[in-house]
Amino acid sequence: MNEFIAPTVEYAELSPLLIVLGAAVVGVTLEAFLPRRGRHRIQVVFTLVALVAALLATGWVAAGLDEVEGASGRGLIAAEGAIAVDGPSVFMWGVLLVFSIISVMLFAERRIEGGVSAFAGQAAALPGTEAEREASRQGIEHTEVFPLVLFAIGGMLLFPASNDLLTMFIALEVLSLPLYLLCGLARRRRLISQEAAMKYFLLGAFSSAFFVYGIALVYGYAGSFTLADIHAAVDNNTGSTNLLLAGMGLIAVGLLFKVSAAPFHAWTPDVYQGAPTPVTGFMAACTKLAAFGALLRVFYVAFGGAQWDWRPMIWVVAALTMAIGAVVALTQSDIKRMLAYSSIAHAGFLLVGFAGAYGGDGITSLQSVLFYLAAYGFSTIGAFAVVMLVRDPGGEATHLSRWAGLGKTSPLVAGVFAFFMLAFAGIPLTSGFTSKWTVFSAAWAGGAWPLVLLAVGMSAVAAYFYVRVIVLMFFSDPVVDGPTVSVPSLFTSSALVVAVVATVVLGILPGPVLDLAQQAGAFVR
Amino acid sequence: MTPELVVFWLLSVLTVASAVMVVSTPHVVHAALWLVVTLGAVAGCFLVLTAEFVAWVQVLIYVGAVVVLLLFALMLTRSPASTTGATSRNRPVAAFAGFSTFGVLAVVLTSGFRGIVLDLDSQPDQLGGAAPPERIGDTRSVGEAIFTHWVLAFEVLSVILLAALIGAIVVSGRVRDRDRQEAAAGGGS
Amino acid sequence: MTEVLPADGVFGLSWLLVAVPAISAVVLLVGGRRTDRWGHLLGTAAPAFAFVLGVVLFVALLGRGEQERRVGQQLWTWFEVGGLRADFGLLLDPLSALFVLLITGVGSLIHVYSIGYMAHDARRRRFFGYLNLFIAAMLMLVLADNYLALFLGWEGVGLASYLLIGFWQHKNSAAVAAKKAFVVNRVGDMGMVLAIMLMFATFGSVTFEGVAAGIEDASGATQTALGLLLLLGACGKSAQVPLQSWLLDAMEGPTPVSALIHAATMVTAGVYLVVRSGFVYETTEVASTAVVLVGLVTLVVGAIIGCAKDDIKKVLAGSTMSQIGYMMLAAGLGPAGYAFAIFHLITHGFFKANLFLGAGSVMHSMHDDVDMRVYGGLSRLMPVTFVTFAMGYLAIIGFPGFAGFWSKDKVIEAAFADNIWIGIATILAAGVTAFYMTRLMLMTFLGDKRWKSDVHPHESPATMTIPLVVLAVASVLGGVLILGGWIGHFLEPSVGPEEHHDLPIPVLALTAIVTLTVAVGVFIAWRTYGTKEVPVTAPRGSVLTRAARADLYGDALNEAVLMRPGQWTTRWLVWFDNRGLDGGVNGLAALIGGTSGQVRRAQTGYVRSYALAMLGGALLVVVSLLAVTLA
């Protein structure tokens, strides 16, 4: 019998992940031992400190990445082959943590609800009962959302960095479970929120099943979970191709579900609408980023050799996603549903970039998609933050007709929202233009010009419904007893300022961030 | 025919027969009990295949936890004596789903692992002294795999459980009176 | 084209041309009510400063040798990724210098005019902020040294135009018009974006220099595609057929906006683009012919629309389309026409701004009524407006000696030299122009008064009449630019040497024919409107008149060709997204279960229809993967 050899875990390189997950566990403990009175404040501060610490750690890790010999990327494979700490991973970690910090600031907002957070006072109380009214009257609230969101962030950090399919699956579950829960915790309109959580959970479980099934098939093909081994098997063309194709397809389904690409998008509008708005913003920015990271890693690293097999499939999905997202958004009358369809359309644009050139001298798909994700995330969190502010007595005024004339009653808020709409529409000098530009260039360079033609057409269609909102806000008369715009606390206002500034800066001087995305280089296997 | 093979076949027949009973008995509680037999027999198959760890996990989790949970659910939701409801017009659909799953799994597993032989009794010299013999499937090797190569995945799994636990408390837990008073005193600050 | 030299000395200041109006716009828009008191003054000072700087740069340019008149200034690198590098660079050459003078010169006058025109509007400061934004974006457009930065300005002027058309947001029609302008322009912008993508993919560069260097070696298909895509962009911005429909509606904006943006400057950006991209069109017969055709069709369509409208601004808008058609046509003729296109563009900028501001002055005194049928006899009450308007009128119809006479004549000559039928069409259109402009003059200023008793027409304040006088002088004297062929010679470094073609008939004879045709147009108008009473309610009119009143059914055409299919697609996709899947589920459940009860059950649960959609999607994905391998 041989001795047990202790595994080597690169604690230093994994520190961002470990800090976030560790903080989540500590957060749970705090939840148990702190008195209810000061708990919210302490949880917020603790969560933010942990995230900033993880961000600093990410910077430190990024600075110390070494070139890999014989390959184009920088980084290393850590934790016995489970995680690839390479350029793209570290870039995504950094961006994810920044988005998370902004999102947590929105989670912490309590002023606009009159002293309580946007989350249900007592999730177990049935909607509309005395118990629920009692709970909200007494200002009881779930501070568990902070540890839960940290769990989700931990999963998101792990997801795009996973170097084998099993770890990736576990990461998928780690990020999904807390999100299912968070979706059901809206303070207002509890029923629709619970319905959203239920739908998200059921469909998420369904998609996970596809993912696992795909993993099993690919394991059958390659005899390994590790991406590098799968890559080798694809290159050597061992095993049955049908097994590989079916496995690849099912893995794609699981991942495309998370990025809300058509035809796996059906959950998106319902869940975006029902979830508490800070959670929606968090999902739109962070889940999309993590899932795209994982999609790119699996398909470039593991299945790169079979790209001529999967590329047409991505073309079809990208075209369908853009068309459904952009066109169906035209008929939406709820602002959160409209933003949900907009996020579907953006997933389509991102897939266009994914279909582009992997290597070559020009901008690669990976870099362009990373940049797009970073740019889009800021605008989308900002847009949802604005949605939080426009309120009726019964909660957020999400029906579009309520936004009529907002430009006259609250020009600043309407102006900020209009700015985000212009960014989504891809008007120059906003981040939307530079990011679309890089993505389309990468796709064109990769020979996907028919897709680019369609994408440009679809962005014109999409521009129409973004502008419709602007017209509604500025060129229509205000509704009688229309919504009020709440004055937020420092949390939301600083989150908004960050989002606006980032959207401007990435539009005018995208150089530094593009450089970072470029230095991220290629995946390491 | 080796004795192991005989035992394996017997257990296989038991598995299939009891599985048929699960879906054919009109009594739901009986179905659940037959499920115990099926799962136990599968555990036996695992033992014969030297996958002892998986066998005990099968007993602990499926027989011990899943079926018990099932029985709880049955007893809490309907009268245990009832015989209605176990039959349904959905039977052909269910049969279709079951057979297709079986078909796909069978194809995948045979095409994936056909012809692969694990030599359990090999000695170092027979392997050219290259690698020490591995007892695939026993507790020790599973444990070693989990705590070396899959250590991170394993640790993260525990995070899922913790998150699920917190989630369960959040969606079902009621606020205690003491907290209620505290919160009232704090005025929702 | 000659080499581009780095900016030195005073040329190093050219970035201020863009920056000063931009900063002023930001101050006015962000500053809020604090800037209400002096906002219009700052807003006027910014373009005035740009004009002064523009003159200084122009003089400095004249002071240089002919081969040194293209000056480039690199500001910063917008982005650089792999092989893609986009610099934010400015290019000051004779072409852009002329545009700078036109934009800042006419722009400053219109700012001064707006002080009076918008005096009673509570949101005047915001108006000036938008105008400054427009000036900055337009200067960016003409000073850019690459297509990407040009596109930035292009979108910027579009945005400013959109904001200004919808400025009087209380009018629903203004909001609708603004939206229409935005949407139609997006169609054109798609052409621009695709053209830029194509350039990047083919030449690896989007600078004018880089594209010009590579265009010769590109494939014929690429050259043609590039030309047509750029033309699509130009059509959107310059309101050329088939993207003309927005311009008439754009008249909902305040009149100074119509003068500045929708007559003198922004709508000519398409012509600028075609001239600037001359190196593309010289390589492709198909695309350059398309430019000529678009120009010709718009020229005729605009003129016909102008004849039938009773709204004074819409007559002028139709006329703008028509005149830009002339420029586009000239630009499509290649080196023979570039200089004349630009020449006509400049003179048009003078007299059309003059006409619009005059119309604004009339409207100002008529309580913003735009219907010419209730005008009449205003010449005595508004003498300054009348005289200046008359100068603009004589210029646009091409009265000998006035600015329009020289420039339009040159375009007609070039057209004649190219193709006799195109030449004849341009001459006839000149006659039609004379007709509708005379009609406008007669209905507005002459004849008997037809306005109601509660309207008291009066002359406008000095801030409005002084710009009118200046522009009237320019309308009269604008022709001096052609003396000795100066403009063609001056533009040589930018667009290459002028080509001369032989005319089938002597130049003087041609001029005589044109003048005669114009006289006939004036005479017919006088017979129709000058000798008879003008009815206050419009008569039913002939088929052509009614068609022209309906903008020659441009909207109906758009509706049938673009909107209906678009709506149909939307409905279909929404149905697919919402009900199609459920329908599929229902159908499937009915198929399997065969009972209505199960159909009802299937309808209650949306999650399963979503799940079924996912299953279908998964099948789609796997099948498309397998299909590729098997194919």
mmCIF file of N, CA and C in Angstrom, chain A residues 1-2 4-5 7 28 35-37 80 83 110 115 122-124 134 138 140 142 144 151 164 166 170 173-174 177 181 213 217 219-220 243, chain B residues 104 108 111-113 140 144 147-150 152-153 156-157 159-160 162-163 166-167 170-175 179-180 182-183 186 188-189:
data_model
loop_
_atom_site.group_PDB
_atom_site.id
_atom_site.type_symbol
_atom_site.label_atom_id
_atom_site.label_comp_id
_atom_site.label_asym_id
_atom_site.label_seq_id
_atom_site.Cartn_x
_atom_site.Cartn_y
_atom_site.Cartn_z
ATOM 1 N N MET A 1 0.840 -1.202 0.000
ATOM 2 C CA MET A 1 0.000 0.000 0.000
ATOM 3 C C MET A 1 0.877 1.253 0.000
ATOM 4 N N ASN A 2 0.613 2.115 -0.948
ATOM 5 C CA ASN A 2 1.440 3.324 -1.016
ATOM 6 C C ASN A 2 0.910 4.387 -0.064
ATOM 7 N N PHE A 4 -0.295 8.007 1.361
ATOM 8 C CA PHE A 4 -1.152 9.086 0.847
ATOM 9 C C PHE A 4 -0.284 10.304 0.573
ATOM 10 N N ILE A 5 -0.359 10.790 -0.626
ATOM 11 C CA ILE A 5 0.408 11.986 -0.972
ATOM 12 C C ILE A 5 -0.519 13.175 -0.904
ATOM 13 N N PRO A 7 -2.277 16.520 -1.536
ATOM 14 C CA PRO A 7 -2.379 17.312 -2.768
ATOM 15 C C PRO A 7 -1.726 18.675 -2.586
ATOM 16 N N VAL A 28 -22.129 33.422 7.153
ATOM 17 C CA VAL A 28 -23.161 32.552 7.723
ATOM 18 C C VAL A 28 -23.038 32.538 9.240
ATOM 19 N N PRO A 35 -26.617 39.903 16.937
ATOM 20 C CA PRO A 35 -27.998 40.323 17.200
ATOM 21 C C PRO A 35 -28.586 40.944 15.941
ATOM 22 N N ARG A 36 -29.885 40.856 15.788
ATOM 23 C CA ARG A 36 -30.520 41.280 14.556
ATOM 24 C C ARG A 36 -30.362 42.766 14.277
ATOM 25 N N ARG A 37 -30.171 43.545 15.328
ATOM 26 C CA ARG A 37 -30.230 44.996 15.133
ATOM 27 C C ARG A 37 -29.150 45.518 14.205
ATOM 28 N N GLU A 80 -4.303 20.697 -8.369
ATOM 29 C CA GLU A 80 -4.313 19.347 -8.940
ATOM 30 C C GLU A 80 -5.070 19.306 -10.262
ATOM 31 N N ILE A 83 -8.239 23.870 -11.629
ATOM 32 C CA ILE A 83 -8.465 25.273 -11.998
ATOM 33 C C ILE A 83 -7.332 25.770 -12.876
ATOM 34 N N ARG A 110 -31.180 50.763 1.305
ATOM 35 C CA ARG A 110 -32.355 50.639 2.161
ATOM 36 C C ARG A 110 -33.201 51.893 2.198
ATOM 37 N N GLY A 115 -36.275 52.430 4.587
ATOM 38 C CA GLY A 115 -35.584 51.845 5.725
ATOM 39 C C GLY A 115 -35.404 50.352 5.685
ATOM 40 N N GLN A 122 -39.753 38.282 5.330
ATOM 41 C CA GLN A 122 -39.792 36.917 5.814
ATOM 42 C C GLN A 122 -40.284 36.054 4.661
ATOM 43 N N ALA A 123 -39.351 35.335 4.047
ATOM 44 C CA ALA A 123 -39.698 34.605 2.831
ATOM 45 C C ALA A 123 -40.749 33.544 3.103
ATOM 46 N N ALA A 124 -40.752 33.014 4.338
ATOM 47 C CA ALA A 124 -41.655 31.907 4.620
ATOM 48 C C ALA A 124 -43.092 32.373 4.781
ATOM 49 N N GLU A 134 -46.876 41.912 9.135
ATOM 50 C CA GLU A 134 -46.251 42.062 10.452
ATOM 51 C C GLU A 134 -44.738 42.164 10.302
ATOM 52 N N GLN A 138 -42.359 45.467 11.094
ATOM 53 C CA GLN A 138 -41.317 45.491 12.130
ATOM 54 C C GLN A 138 -39.923 45.622 11.553
ATOM 55 N N ILE A 140 -38.233 43.537 9.774
ATOM 56 C CA ILE A 140 -37.410 42.334 9.751
ATOM 57 C C ILE A 140 -36.939 42.109 8.329
ATOM 58 N N HIS A 142 -34.107 39.701 5.591
ATOM 59 C CA HIS A 142 -33.161 38.606 5.429
ATOM 60 C C HIS A 142 -31.780 39.148 5.136
ATOM 61 N N GLU A 144 -29.391 37.185 5.210
ATOM 62 C CA GLU A 144 -28.703 36.029 4.622
ATOM 63 C C GLU A 144 -28.356 36.272 3.165
ATOM 64 N N PHE A 151 -21.657 33.289 -1.921
ATOM 65 C CA PHE A 151 -21.583 31.925 -2.469
ATOM 66 C C PHE A 151 -21.697 31.962 -3.986
ATOM 67 N N ASP A 164 -11.526 21.327 -15.517
ATOM 68 C CA ASP A 164 -12.125 20.057 -15.907
ATOM 69 C C ASP A 164 -13.643 20.163 -15.787
ATOM 70 N N LEU A 166 -15.884 18.344 -14.417
ATOM 71 C CA LEU A 166 -16.542 18.065 -13.147
ATOM 72 C C LEU A 166 -16.535 19.307 -12.258
ATOM 73 N N ILE A 170 -19.704 21.529 -10.804
ATOM 74 C CA ILE A 170 -19.916 21.903 -9.409
ATOM 75 C C ILE A 170 -20.007 23.416 -9.277
ATOM 76 N N GLU A 173 -23.348 24.633 -10.212
ATOM 77 C CA GLU A 173 -24.349 24.478 -9.159
ATOM 78 C C GLU A 173 -24.125 25.487 -8.039
ATOM 79 N N VAL A 174 -22.864 25.746 -7.718
ATOM 80 C CA VAL A 174 -22.602 26.707 -6.639
ATOM 81 C C VAL A 174 -23.140 28.075 -7.009
ATOM 82 N N LEU A 177 -27.517 27.742 -7.299
ATOM 83 C CA LEU A 177 -28.400 27.551 -6.141
ATOM 84 C C LEU A 177 -28.720 28.858 -5.412
ATOM 85 N N LEU A 181 -32.484 31.065 -5.126
ATOM 86 C CA LEU A 181 -33.060 31.565 -3.877
ATOM 87 C C LEU A 181 -33.270 33.063 -3.918
ATOM 88 N N TYR A 213 -25.280 15.276 -18.567
ATOM 89 C CA TYR A 213 -25.388 14.236 -19.583
ATOM 90 C C TYR A 213 -24.289 14.430 -20.632
ATOM 91 N N LEU A 217 -21.209 11.922 -21.726
ATOM 92 C CA LEU A 217 -20.929 11.487 -23.086
ATOM 93 C C LEU A 217 -19.495 11.817 -23.481
ATOM 94 N N TYR A 219 -17.036 12.195 -21.463
ATOM 95 C CA TYR A 219 -16.158 11.286 -20.721
ATOM 96 C C TYR A 219 -16.078 9.947 -21.443
ATOM 97 N N GLY A 220 -17.227 9.509 -21.927
ATOM 98 C CA GLY A 220 -17.232 8.267 -22.687
ATOM 99 C C GLY A 220 -16.337 8.364 -23.905
ATOM 100 N N LEU A 243 -20.372 10.290 -30.355
ATOM 101 C CA LEU A 243 -20.389 10.478 -28.910
ATOM 102 C C LEU A 243 -19.913 11.881 -28.569
ATOM 103 N N VAL B 104 -30.199 4.961 -24.482
ATOM 104 C CA VAL B 104 -29.095 5.906 -24.644
ATOM 105 C C VAL B 104 -27.943 5.533 -23.726
ATOM 106 N N VAL B 108 -24.208 4.530 -24.826
ATOM 107 C CA VAL B 108 -23.075 5.357 -24.404
ATOM 108 C C VAL B 108 -22.059 4.528 -23.651
ATOM 109 N N SER B 111 -20.364 1.883 -25.892
ATOM 110 C CA SER B 111 -19.431 2.441 -26.866
ATOM 111 C C SER B 111 -18.264 3.122 -26.169
ATOM 112 N N GLY B 112 -18.507 3.604 -24.954
ATOM 113 C CA GLY B 112 -17.429 4.280 -24.242
ATOM 114 C C GLY B 112 -16.454 3.308 -23.605
ATOM 115 N N PHE B 113 -16.951 2.223 -23.064
ATOM 116 C CA PHE B 113 -16.086 1.367 -22.258
ATOM 117 C C PHE B 113 -15.937 -0.038 -22.813
ATOM 118 N N ARG B 140 -10.408 3.055 -0.441
ATOM 119 C CA ARG B 140 -9.150 3.763 -0.326
ATOM 120 C C ARG B 140 -8.837 4.575 -1.583
ATOM 121 N N GLU B 144 -8.591 8.483 -1.927
ATOM 122 C CA GLU B 144 -7.382 9.156 -2.389
ATOM 123 C C GLU B 144 -7.676 10.095 -3.548
ATOM 124 N N PHE B 147 -9.387 13.206 -2.275
ATOM 125 C CA PHE B 147 -8.609 14.151 -1.480
ATOM 126 C C PHE B 147 -7.306 14.570 -2.145
ATOM 127 N N THR B 148 -7.060 14.066 -3.351
ATOM 128 C CA THR B 148 -5.902 14.614 -4.069
ATOM 129 C C THR B 148 -6.381 15.356 -5.312
ATOM 130 N N HIS B 149 -6.726 14.593 -6.327
ATOM 131 C CA HIS B 149 -7.042 15.252 -7.579
ATOM 132 C C HIS B 149 -8.315 16.080 -7.510
ATOM 133 N N TRP B 150 -9.309 15.575 -6.785
ATOM 134 C CA TRP B 150 -10.592 16.270 -6.769
ATOM 135 C C TRP B 150 -10.808 17.060 -5.489
ATOM 136 N N LEU B 152 -10.366 20.101 -4.613
ATOM 137 C CA LEU B 152 -11.031 21.393 -4.690
ATOM 138 C C LEU B 152 -12.527 21.216 -4.970
ATOM 139 N N ALA B 153 -12.801 20.320 -5.930
ATOM 140 C CA ALA B 153 -14.200 20.069 -6.257
ATOM 141 C C ALA B 153 -14.946 19.590 -5.014
ATOM 142 N N VAL B 156 -15.598 22.407 -2.646
ATOM 143 C CA VAL B 156 -16.611 23.326 -3.150
ATOM 144 C C VAL B 156 -18.001 22.705 -3.046
ATOM 145 N N LEU B 157 -18.037 21.355 -3.174
ATOM 146 C CA LEU B 157 -19.319 20.675 -3.003
ATOM 147 C C LEU B 157 -19.922 20.974 -1.641
ATOM 148 N N VAL B 159 -19.615 23.558 -0.071
ATOM 149 C CA VAL B 159 -20.170 24.914 -0.129
ATOM 150 C C VAL B 159 -21.598 24.882 -0.663
ATOM 151 N N ILE B 160 -21.816 24.023 -1.676
ATOM 152 C CA ILE B 160 -23.178 23.914 -2.212
ATOM 153 C C ILE B 160 -24.130 23.489 -1.109
ATOM 154 N N LEU B 162 -23.836 23.856 2.062
ATOM 155 C CA LEU B 162 -24.046 24.930 3.018
ATOM 156 C C LEU B 162 -25.030 25.955 2.454
ATOM 157 N N ALA B 163 -24.809 26.294 1.192
ATOM 158 C CA ALA B 163 -25.696 27.285 0.574
ATOM 159 C C ALA B 163 -27.127 26.767 0.538
ATOM 160 N N ILE B 166 -28.612 27.048 4.023
ATOM 161 C CA ILE B 166 -29.018 28.423 4.339
ATOM 162 C C ILE B 166 -30.295 28.753 3.578
ATOM 163 N N GLY B 167 -30.320 28.331 2.326
ATOM 164 C CA GLY B 167 -31.494 28.623 1.504
ATOM 165 C C GLY B 167 -32.742 28.010 2.110
ATOM 166 N N VAL B 170 -33.821 30.034 4.931
ATOM 167 C CA VAL B 170 -34.376 31.325 4.523
ATOM 168 C C VAL B 170 -35.806 31.168 4.026
ATOM 169 N N VAL B 171 -36.029 30.162 3.166
ATOM 170 C CA VAL B 171 -37.376 30.090 2.598
ATOM 171 C C VAL B 171 -38.384 29.469 3.546
ATOM 172 N N SER B 172 -37.927 28.766 4.582
ATOM 173 C CA SER B 172 -38.920 28.123 5.437
ATOM 174 C C SER B 172 -38.933 28.660 6.854
ATOM 175 N N GLY B 173 -37.840 29.279 7.284
ATOM 176 C CA GLY B 173 -37.729 29.642 8.691
ATOM 177 C C GLY B 173 -38.607 30.820 9.059
ATOM 178 N N ARG B 174 -39.179 30.729 10.248
ATOM 179 C CA ARG B 174 -39.957 31.854 10.770
ATOM 180 C C ARG B 174 -39.075 32.623 11.733
ATOM 181 N N VAL B 175 -39.383 33.880 11.866
ATOM 182 C CA VAL B 175 -38.602 34.696 12.793
ATOM 183 C C VAL B 175 -39.050 34.392 14.209
ATOM 184 N N ASP B 179 -36.272 37.694 18.261
ATOM 185 C CA ASP B 179 -35.769 38.533 17.180
ATOM 186 C C ASP B 179 -36.775 39.605 16.815
ATOM 187 N N ARG B 180 -38.021 39.184 16.860
ATOM 188 C CA ARG B 180 -39.093 40.106 16.516
ATOM 189 C C ARG B 180 -39.045 41.333 17.421
ATOM 190 N N GLU B 182 -36.513 42.327 19.161
ATOM 191 C CA GLU B 182 -35.277 43.079 18.918
ATOM 192 C C GLU B 182 -35.441 44.025 17.745
ATOM 193 N N ALA B 183 -35.997 43.436 16.668
ATOM 194 C CA ALA B 183 -36.146 44.234 15.456
ATOM 195 C C ALA B 183 -37.078 45.402 15.705
ATOM 196 N N GLY B 186 -35.239 47.971 17.412
ATOM 197 C CA GLY B 186 -34.311 48.665 16.518
ATOM 198 C C GLY B 186 -35.027 49.581 15.551
ATOM 199 N N GLY B 188 -35.979 48.956 12.663
ATOM 200 C CA GLY B 188 -35.600 48.770 11.253
ATOM 201 C C GLY B 188 -34.507 49.715 10.823
ATOM 202 N N SER B 189 -33.591 50.010 11.755
ATOM 203 C CA SER B 189 -32.527 50.944 11.408
ATOM 204 C C SER B 189 -31.593 50.335 10.398
#
